[in-house]
Structure formats: C-alpha cells, structure tokens
Short mmCIF file of C-alpha atoms in Angstrom, two decimals:
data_model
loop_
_atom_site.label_atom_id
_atom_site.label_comp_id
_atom_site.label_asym_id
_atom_site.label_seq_id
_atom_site.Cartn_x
_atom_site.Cartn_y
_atom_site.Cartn_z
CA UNK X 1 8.93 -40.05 -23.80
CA UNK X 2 7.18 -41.36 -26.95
CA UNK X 3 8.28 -37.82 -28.87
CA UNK X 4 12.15 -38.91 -27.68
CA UNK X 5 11.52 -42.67 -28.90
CA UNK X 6 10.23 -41.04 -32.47
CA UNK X 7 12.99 -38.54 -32.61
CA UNK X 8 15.58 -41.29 -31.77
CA UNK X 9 14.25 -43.53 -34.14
CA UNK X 10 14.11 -40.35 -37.21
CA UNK X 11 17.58 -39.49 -36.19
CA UNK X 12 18.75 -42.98 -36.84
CA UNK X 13 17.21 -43.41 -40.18
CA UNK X 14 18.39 -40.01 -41.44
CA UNK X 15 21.78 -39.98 -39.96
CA UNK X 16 23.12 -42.86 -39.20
CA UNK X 17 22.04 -45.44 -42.05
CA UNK X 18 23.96 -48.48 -40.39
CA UNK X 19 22.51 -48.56 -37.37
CA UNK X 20 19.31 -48.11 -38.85
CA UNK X 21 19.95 -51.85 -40.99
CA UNK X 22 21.08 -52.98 -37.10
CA UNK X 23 17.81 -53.90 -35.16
CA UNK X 24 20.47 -54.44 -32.19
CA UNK X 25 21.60 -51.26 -31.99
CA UNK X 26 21.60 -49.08 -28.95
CA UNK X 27 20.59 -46.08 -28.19
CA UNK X 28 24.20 -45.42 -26.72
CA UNK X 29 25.59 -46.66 -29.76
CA UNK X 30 24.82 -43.81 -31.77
CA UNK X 31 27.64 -41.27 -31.81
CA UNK X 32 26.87 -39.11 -29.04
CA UNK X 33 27.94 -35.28 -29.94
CA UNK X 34 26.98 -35.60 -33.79
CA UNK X 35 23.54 -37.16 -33.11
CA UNK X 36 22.26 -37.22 -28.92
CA UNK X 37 23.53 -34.27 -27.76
CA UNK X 38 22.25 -32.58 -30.99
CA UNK X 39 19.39 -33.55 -31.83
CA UNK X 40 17.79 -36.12 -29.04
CA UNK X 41 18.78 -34.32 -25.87
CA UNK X 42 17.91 -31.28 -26.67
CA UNK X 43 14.25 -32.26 -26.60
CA UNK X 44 14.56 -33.55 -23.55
CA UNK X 45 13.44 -31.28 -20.20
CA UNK X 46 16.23 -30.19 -18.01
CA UNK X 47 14.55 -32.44 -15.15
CA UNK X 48 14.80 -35.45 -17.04
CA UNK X 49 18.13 -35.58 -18.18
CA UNK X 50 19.77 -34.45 -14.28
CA UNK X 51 17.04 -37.96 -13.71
CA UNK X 52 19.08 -40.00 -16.65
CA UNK X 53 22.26 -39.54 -15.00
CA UNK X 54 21.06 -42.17 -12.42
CA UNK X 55 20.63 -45.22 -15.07
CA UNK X 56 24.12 -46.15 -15.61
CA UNK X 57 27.83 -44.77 -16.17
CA UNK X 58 27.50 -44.31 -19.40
CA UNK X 59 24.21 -42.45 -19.54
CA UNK X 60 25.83 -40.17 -16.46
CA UNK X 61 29.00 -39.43 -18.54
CA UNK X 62 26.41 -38.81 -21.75
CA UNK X 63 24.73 -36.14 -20.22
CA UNK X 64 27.63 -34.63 -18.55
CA UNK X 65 28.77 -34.50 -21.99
CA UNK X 66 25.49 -32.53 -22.80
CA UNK X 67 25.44 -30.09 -20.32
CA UNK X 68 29.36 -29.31 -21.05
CA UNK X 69 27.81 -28.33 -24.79
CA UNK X 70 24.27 -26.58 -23.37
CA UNK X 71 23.91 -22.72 -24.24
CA UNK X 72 21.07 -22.15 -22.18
CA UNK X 73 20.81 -23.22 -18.65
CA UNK X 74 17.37 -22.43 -17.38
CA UNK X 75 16.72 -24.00 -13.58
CA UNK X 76 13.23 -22.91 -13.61
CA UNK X 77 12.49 -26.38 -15.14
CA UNK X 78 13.88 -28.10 -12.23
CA UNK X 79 13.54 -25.40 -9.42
CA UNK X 80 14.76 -25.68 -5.83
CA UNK X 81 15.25 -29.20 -5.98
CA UNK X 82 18.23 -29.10 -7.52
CA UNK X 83 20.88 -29.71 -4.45
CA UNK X 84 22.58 -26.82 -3.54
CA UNK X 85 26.03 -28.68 -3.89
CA UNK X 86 24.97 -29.94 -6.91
CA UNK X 87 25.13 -26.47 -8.89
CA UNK X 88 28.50 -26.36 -9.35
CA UNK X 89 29.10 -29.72 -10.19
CA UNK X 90 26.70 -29.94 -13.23
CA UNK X 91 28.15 -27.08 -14.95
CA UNK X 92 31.76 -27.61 -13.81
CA UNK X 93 32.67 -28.77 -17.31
CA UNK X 94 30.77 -25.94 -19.40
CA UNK X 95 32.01 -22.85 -21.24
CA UNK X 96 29.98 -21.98 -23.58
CA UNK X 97 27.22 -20.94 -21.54
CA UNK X 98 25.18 -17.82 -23.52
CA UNK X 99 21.78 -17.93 -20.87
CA UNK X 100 21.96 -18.45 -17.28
CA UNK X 101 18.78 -18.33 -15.46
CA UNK X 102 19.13 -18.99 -11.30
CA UNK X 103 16.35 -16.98 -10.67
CA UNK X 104 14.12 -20.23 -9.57
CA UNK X 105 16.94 -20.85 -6.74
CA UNK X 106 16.82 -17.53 -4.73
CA UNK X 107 16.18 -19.46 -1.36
CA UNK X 108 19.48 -20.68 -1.62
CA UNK X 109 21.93 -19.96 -4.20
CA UNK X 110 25.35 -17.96 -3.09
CA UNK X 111 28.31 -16.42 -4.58
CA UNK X 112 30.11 -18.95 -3.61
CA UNK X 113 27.70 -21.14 -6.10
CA UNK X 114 27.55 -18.71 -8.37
CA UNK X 115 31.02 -17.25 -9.17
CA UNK X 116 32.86 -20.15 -10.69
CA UNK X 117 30.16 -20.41 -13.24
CA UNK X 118 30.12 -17.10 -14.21
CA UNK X 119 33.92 -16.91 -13.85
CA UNK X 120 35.01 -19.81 -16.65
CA UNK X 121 31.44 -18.73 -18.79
CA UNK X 122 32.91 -14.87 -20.81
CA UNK X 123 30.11 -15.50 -23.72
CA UNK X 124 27.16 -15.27 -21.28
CA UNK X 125 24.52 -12.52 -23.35
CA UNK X 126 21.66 -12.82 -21.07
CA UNK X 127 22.17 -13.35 -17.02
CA UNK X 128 18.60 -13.97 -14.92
CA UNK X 129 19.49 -13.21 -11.03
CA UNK X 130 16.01 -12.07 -9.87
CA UNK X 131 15.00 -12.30 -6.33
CA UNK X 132 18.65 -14.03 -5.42
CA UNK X 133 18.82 -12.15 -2.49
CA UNK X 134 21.41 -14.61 -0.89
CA UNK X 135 24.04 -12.92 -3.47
CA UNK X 136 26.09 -10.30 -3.01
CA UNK X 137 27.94 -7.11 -5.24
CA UNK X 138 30.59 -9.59 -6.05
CA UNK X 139 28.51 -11.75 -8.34
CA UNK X 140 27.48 -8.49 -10.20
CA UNK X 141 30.44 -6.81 -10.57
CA UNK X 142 31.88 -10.33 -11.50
CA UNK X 143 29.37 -10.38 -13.98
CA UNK X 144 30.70 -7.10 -15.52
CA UNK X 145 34.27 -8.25 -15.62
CA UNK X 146 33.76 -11.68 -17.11
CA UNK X 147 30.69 -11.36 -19.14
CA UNK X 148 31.70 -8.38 -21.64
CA UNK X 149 29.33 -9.35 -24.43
CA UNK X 150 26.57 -9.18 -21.57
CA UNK X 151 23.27 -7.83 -23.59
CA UNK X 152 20.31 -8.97 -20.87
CA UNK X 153 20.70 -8.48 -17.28
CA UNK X 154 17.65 -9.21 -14.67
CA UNK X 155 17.96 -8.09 -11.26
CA UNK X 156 14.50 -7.47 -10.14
CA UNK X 157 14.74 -6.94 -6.28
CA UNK X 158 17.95 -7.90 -5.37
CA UNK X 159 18.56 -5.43 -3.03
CA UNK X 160 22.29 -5.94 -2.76
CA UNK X 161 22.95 -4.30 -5.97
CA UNK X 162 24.54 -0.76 -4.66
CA UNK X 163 25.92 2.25 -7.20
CA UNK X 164 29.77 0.61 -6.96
CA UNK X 165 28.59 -2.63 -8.87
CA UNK X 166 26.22 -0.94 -11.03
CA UNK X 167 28.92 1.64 -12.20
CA UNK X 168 31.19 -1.67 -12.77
CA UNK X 169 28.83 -3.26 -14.79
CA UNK X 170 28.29 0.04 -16.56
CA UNK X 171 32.06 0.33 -17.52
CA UNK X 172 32.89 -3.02 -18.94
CA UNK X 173 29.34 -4.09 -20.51
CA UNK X 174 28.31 -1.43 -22.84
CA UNK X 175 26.40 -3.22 -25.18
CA UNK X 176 23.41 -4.19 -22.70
CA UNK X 177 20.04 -4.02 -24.45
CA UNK X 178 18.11 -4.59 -21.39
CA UNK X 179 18.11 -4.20 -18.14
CA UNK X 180 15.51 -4.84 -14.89
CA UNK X 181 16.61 -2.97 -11.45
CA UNK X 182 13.14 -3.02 -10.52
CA UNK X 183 13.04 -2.42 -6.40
CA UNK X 184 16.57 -2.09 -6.28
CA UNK X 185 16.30 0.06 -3.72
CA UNK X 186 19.91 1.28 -2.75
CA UNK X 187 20.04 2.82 -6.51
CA UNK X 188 20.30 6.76 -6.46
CA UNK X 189 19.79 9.03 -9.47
CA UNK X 190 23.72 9.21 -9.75
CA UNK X 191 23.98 5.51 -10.76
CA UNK X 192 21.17 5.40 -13.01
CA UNK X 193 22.52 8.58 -14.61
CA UNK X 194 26.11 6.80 -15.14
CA UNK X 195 24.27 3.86 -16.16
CA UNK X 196 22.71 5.59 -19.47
CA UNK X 197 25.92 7.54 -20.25
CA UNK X 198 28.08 4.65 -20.81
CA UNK X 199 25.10 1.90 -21.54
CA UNK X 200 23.23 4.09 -24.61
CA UNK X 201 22.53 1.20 -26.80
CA UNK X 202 19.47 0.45 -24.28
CA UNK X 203 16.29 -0.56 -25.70
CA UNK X 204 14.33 -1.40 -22.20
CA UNK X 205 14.57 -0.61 -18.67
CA UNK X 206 13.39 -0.78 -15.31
CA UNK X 207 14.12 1.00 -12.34
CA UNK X 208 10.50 0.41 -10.76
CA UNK X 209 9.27 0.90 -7.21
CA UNK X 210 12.46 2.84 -6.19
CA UNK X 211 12.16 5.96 -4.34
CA UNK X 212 15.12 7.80 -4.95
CA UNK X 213 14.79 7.56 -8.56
CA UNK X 214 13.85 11.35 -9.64
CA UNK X 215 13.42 13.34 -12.77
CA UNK X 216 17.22 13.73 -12.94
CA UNK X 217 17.95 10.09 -13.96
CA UNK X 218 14.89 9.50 -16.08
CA UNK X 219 15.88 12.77 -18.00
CA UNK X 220 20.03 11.06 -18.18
CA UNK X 221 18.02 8.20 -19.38
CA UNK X 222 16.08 9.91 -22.44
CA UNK X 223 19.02 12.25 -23.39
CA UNK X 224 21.66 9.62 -23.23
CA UNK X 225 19.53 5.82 -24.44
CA UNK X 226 18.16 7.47 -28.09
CA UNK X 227 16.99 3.74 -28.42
CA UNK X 228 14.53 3.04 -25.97
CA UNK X 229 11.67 1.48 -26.49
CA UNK X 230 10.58 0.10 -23.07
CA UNK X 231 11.00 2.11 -19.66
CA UNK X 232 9.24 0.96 -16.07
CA UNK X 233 8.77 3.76 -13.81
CA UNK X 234 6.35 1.82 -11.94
CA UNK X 235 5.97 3.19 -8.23
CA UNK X 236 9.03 5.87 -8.68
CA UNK X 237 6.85 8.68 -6.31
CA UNK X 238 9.10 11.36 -7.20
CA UNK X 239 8.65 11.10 -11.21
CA UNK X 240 7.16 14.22 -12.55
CA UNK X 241 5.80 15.47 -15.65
CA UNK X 242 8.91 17.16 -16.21
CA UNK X 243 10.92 13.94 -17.00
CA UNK X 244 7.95 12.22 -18.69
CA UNK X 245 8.01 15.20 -21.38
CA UNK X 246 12.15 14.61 -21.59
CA UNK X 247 11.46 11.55 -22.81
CA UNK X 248 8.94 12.03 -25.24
CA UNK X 249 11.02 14.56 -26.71
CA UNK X 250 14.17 12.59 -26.54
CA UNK X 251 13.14 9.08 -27.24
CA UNK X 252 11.10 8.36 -30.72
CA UNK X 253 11.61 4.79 -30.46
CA UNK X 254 9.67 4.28 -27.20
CA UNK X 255 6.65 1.49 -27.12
CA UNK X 256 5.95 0.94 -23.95
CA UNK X 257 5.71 3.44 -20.59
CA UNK X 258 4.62 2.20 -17.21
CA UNK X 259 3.74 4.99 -14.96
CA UNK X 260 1.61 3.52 -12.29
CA UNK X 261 1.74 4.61 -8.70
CA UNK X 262 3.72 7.88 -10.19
CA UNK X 263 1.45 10.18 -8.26
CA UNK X 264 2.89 13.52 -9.69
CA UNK X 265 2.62 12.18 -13.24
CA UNK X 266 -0.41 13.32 -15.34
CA UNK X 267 -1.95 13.77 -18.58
CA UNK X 268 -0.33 16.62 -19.51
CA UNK X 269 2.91 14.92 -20.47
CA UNK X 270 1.05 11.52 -20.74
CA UNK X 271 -1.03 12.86 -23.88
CA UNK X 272 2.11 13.52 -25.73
CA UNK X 273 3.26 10.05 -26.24
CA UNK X 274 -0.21 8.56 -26.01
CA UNK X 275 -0.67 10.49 -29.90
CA UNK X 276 2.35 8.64 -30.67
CA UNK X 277 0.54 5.44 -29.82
CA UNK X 278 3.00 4.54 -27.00
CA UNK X 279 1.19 1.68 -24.83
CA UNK X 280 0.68 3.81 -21.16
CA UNK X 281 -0.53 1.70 -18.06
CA UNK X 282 -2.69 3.89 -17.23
CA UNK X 283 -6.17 5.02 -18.73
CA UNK X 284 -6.81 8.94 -19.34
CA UNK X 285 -8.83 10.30 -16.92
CA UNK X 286 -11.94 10.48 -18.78
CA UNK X 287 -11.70 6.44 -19.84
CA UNK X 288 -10.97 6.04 -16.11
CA UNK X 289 -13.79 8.06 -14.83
CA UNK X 290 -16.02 5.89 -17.32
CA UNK X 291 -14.91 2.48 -16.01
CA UNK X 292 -16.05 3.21 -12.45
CA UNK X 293 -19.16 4.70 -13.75
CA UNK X 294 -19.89 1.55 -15.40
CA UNK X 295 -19.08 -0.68 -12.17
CA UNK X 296 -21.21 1.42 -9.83
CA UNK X 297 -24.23 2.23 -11.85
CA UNK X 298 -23.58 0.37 -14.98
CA UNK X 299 -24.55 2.61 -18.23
CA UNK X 300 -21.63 3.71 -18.77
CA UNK X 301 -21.42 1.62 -22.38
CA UNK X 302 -23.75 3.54 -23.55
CA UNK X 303 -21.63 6.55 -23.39
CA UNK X 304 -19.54 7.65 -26.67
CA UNK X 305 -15.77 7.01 -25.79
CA UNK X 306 -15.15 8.92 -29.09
CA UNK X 307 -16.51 11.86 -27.37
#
C-alpha cells in the first residue's frame, strides 16, 4: 500500500493544489472520476479494491464507480473466490468493457453469469473463456452477435463449442486477429474451413489436439488467412505434409508452426519454412538424433552441428 499512499499523495500535489495546502483533507475528498478512478485505482489489484468495498458506503459506492469505468476485467487476480452471485453484480453497472477474462472461474461460471455481461458490453476486443466448460453455445454465439469489434477470442478446451456457434461467430466478427480452439473437439474441417473464408484478417490460430482437423481445413486456412503468422497444429494426427507445404506456399507472413504429435508430418515440408526461419517445435531429425546421443553416451558436443 505504500506505492498507493505515494501515488495519492503525487496526485494531490499535481492535480489538485487545494487540497494539497489542506493537511485535513481526505482521501475521499478528492474528486473521484478526474483523480481516484484515474490515476489511484488503477494501481490498485483487482483483489483489493472488491476488499475496499467493505470499509464504508462511500468507499463501496467509489469503487462501484470504478469498476462501471474499468476496460479490462481480468478475474485471474482474484480467482474462484469471487462468489458466484457476485459476478453479475460487480459489473452490473459497466459498458465499456474492451477485455474480459473468466477463464480463472471455469469451476463455476454459467451462461446465466455470463450473458448479461456480454449482452450490455458491444466494445469487448478480446474475450478469455478457456476451460469454462460449465458454458454453453449460447455464450459464444452471443458473443458473435454482441461483440462485433471482437479481435481476440480464447476457447482452449471448451468442448461445447460445435460448427453452429463457430459459423455464428464467423459471420458477424470478421475482424478477429486471433483465435485458440485448441481441443475443441466437436470442430470438423467444414467449420474451420468457413472459419478462414469469412475471418481472413487472421494473424494466429489454434485448432490443436483435434482429430478431425485434416489437410482440408489447414489448406482453407493458408489459401484464405494471407496474414498468418502463428498456427498450432499441435496433436492434429491426420495433418500431412501436403497441408504443411499449402501453407508455406500460401502464407509468407508465418513465424511460428507447432507440429508436435503430427505423426504424418516430416521434414520434407518442414525444411521449407525452416529456410524461411519460421520457429518449428520440433528439431530436424539429425539435431534430434544428436540430443539423444548426447544423453545416452554423452559426446555428442563434440560433433559439428554445421555438418
């Protein structure tokens, strides 16, 4: 709390020169959208302020006041212990929301928590729902009718998400940068496919450890997202060197590749995009064959990996 004292005290001083001359000024005397909400309580940890509330009236109607204004609402600094009838009720007043962040309350957050947030927040950019599996296809697809400047989506293994939401989102939110429907496993090639036709501004995505994703959608994805730069294939069994060559062909933006656990995947098409300095999760053979050299019989350093 000593930062908050110092940053109370500066604020004063710079901002509000009579209650600086006024040793008996308040804290709560200060104007409190111009100065607290602005500059004081935005230092001040999630967990702390939901604390505040319980010191008086006025400090409960101050930081209602703050969390009405908040763009970013992040309950990984408070976690589960945030009451699940609580939710609601802290951001009841707030629609200006840009970043929402529940992932921290997947053992017990529901639409029924959920919606009316999303419902009264339409600037939301960046939505974190990963591991919520106590949601349903309504909060996504009311996602995608509410949030239509939507850029960052995270749905890592919510298995609820099916091809109906997914082609919702799709249709109303085509300006999504990101996107993580990593073991989202109910996902076919046909909704990934429709996801890249009408979503082409993407720069990263993830459709790891899913089965049924095949060379048709990773191909939809490099023809159709020009912009790529990240793409998780992680576990996706049925990948082939096929796709992995569509996309080095199609996509000159790309960084990143993850390819582990993609059995049928090799350095054939690998060795294209590792000359283009994309980062690959996996070693080439030789570097592999090296590193377990080295662990079982250890002179493999001595070895020229220039070679």
């Amino acid at each position: 709390m000593s930062n908050i004292n110092s940053q109370i005290t500066h604020t004063r001083k710079t901002m509000d020169p009579e209650a600086a001359k006024n040793p008996r000024c308040q804290l709560l005397d200060l104007p409190w959208e111009d100065i607290l909400v602005t500059h004081v309580f935005c230092h001040l940890p999630l967990r702390q302020l939901l604390t505040l509330q319980r010191v008086s009236r006025q400090f409960r109607s101050l930081v209602q006041v703050y969390l009405a204004n908040c763009r970013t609402f992040d309950l990984s600094q408070v976690g589960s212990k945030v009451p699940k009838e609580s939710f609601c009720s802290i951001l009841s007043d707030n629609k200006v929301l840009q970043n929402l962040s529940v992932q921290t309350c997947s053992d017990w957050i529901t639409d029924r928590e959920l919606l009316p947030v999303i419902g009264q927040n339409p600037h939301l950019q960046r939505v974190d729902m990963r591991s919520c599996c106590g949601l349903s296809r309504h909060s996504l697809v009311a996602v995608s009718l509410s949030c239509l400047k939507l850029q960052h989506l995270v749905l890592a293994h919510c298995e609820w998400v099916d091809s109906l939401s997914l082609r919702s989102l799709a249709d109303h939110c085509g300006d999504l940068r990101s996107v993580d429907l990593t073991a989202c496993r109910q996902l076919k090639d046909e909704a990934i496919g429709y996801l890249a036709r009408r979503c082409r501004s993407l720069r990263s995505l993830s459709v790891a450890v899913n089965a049924n994703v095949t060379d048709e959608s990773v191909e939809e994805v490099a023809k159709n997202c020009r912009e790529l730069e990240e793409l998780d294939l992680t576990g996706c069994l049925r990948v082939r060197n096929e796709a992995i060559r569509t996309v080095a062909e199609y996509c000159p933006k790309l960084r990143s590749l993850k390819v582990n656990h993609c059995h049928n995947v090799t350095e054939s098409s690998l060795g294209l995009l590792r000359k283009r300095d994309v980062e690959i999760d996996v070693e080439p053979p030789l570097q592999r064959a090296l590193v377990l050299l080295q662990d079982v019989v250890g002179f493999a350093p001595f070895i020229n990996l220039q070679i």
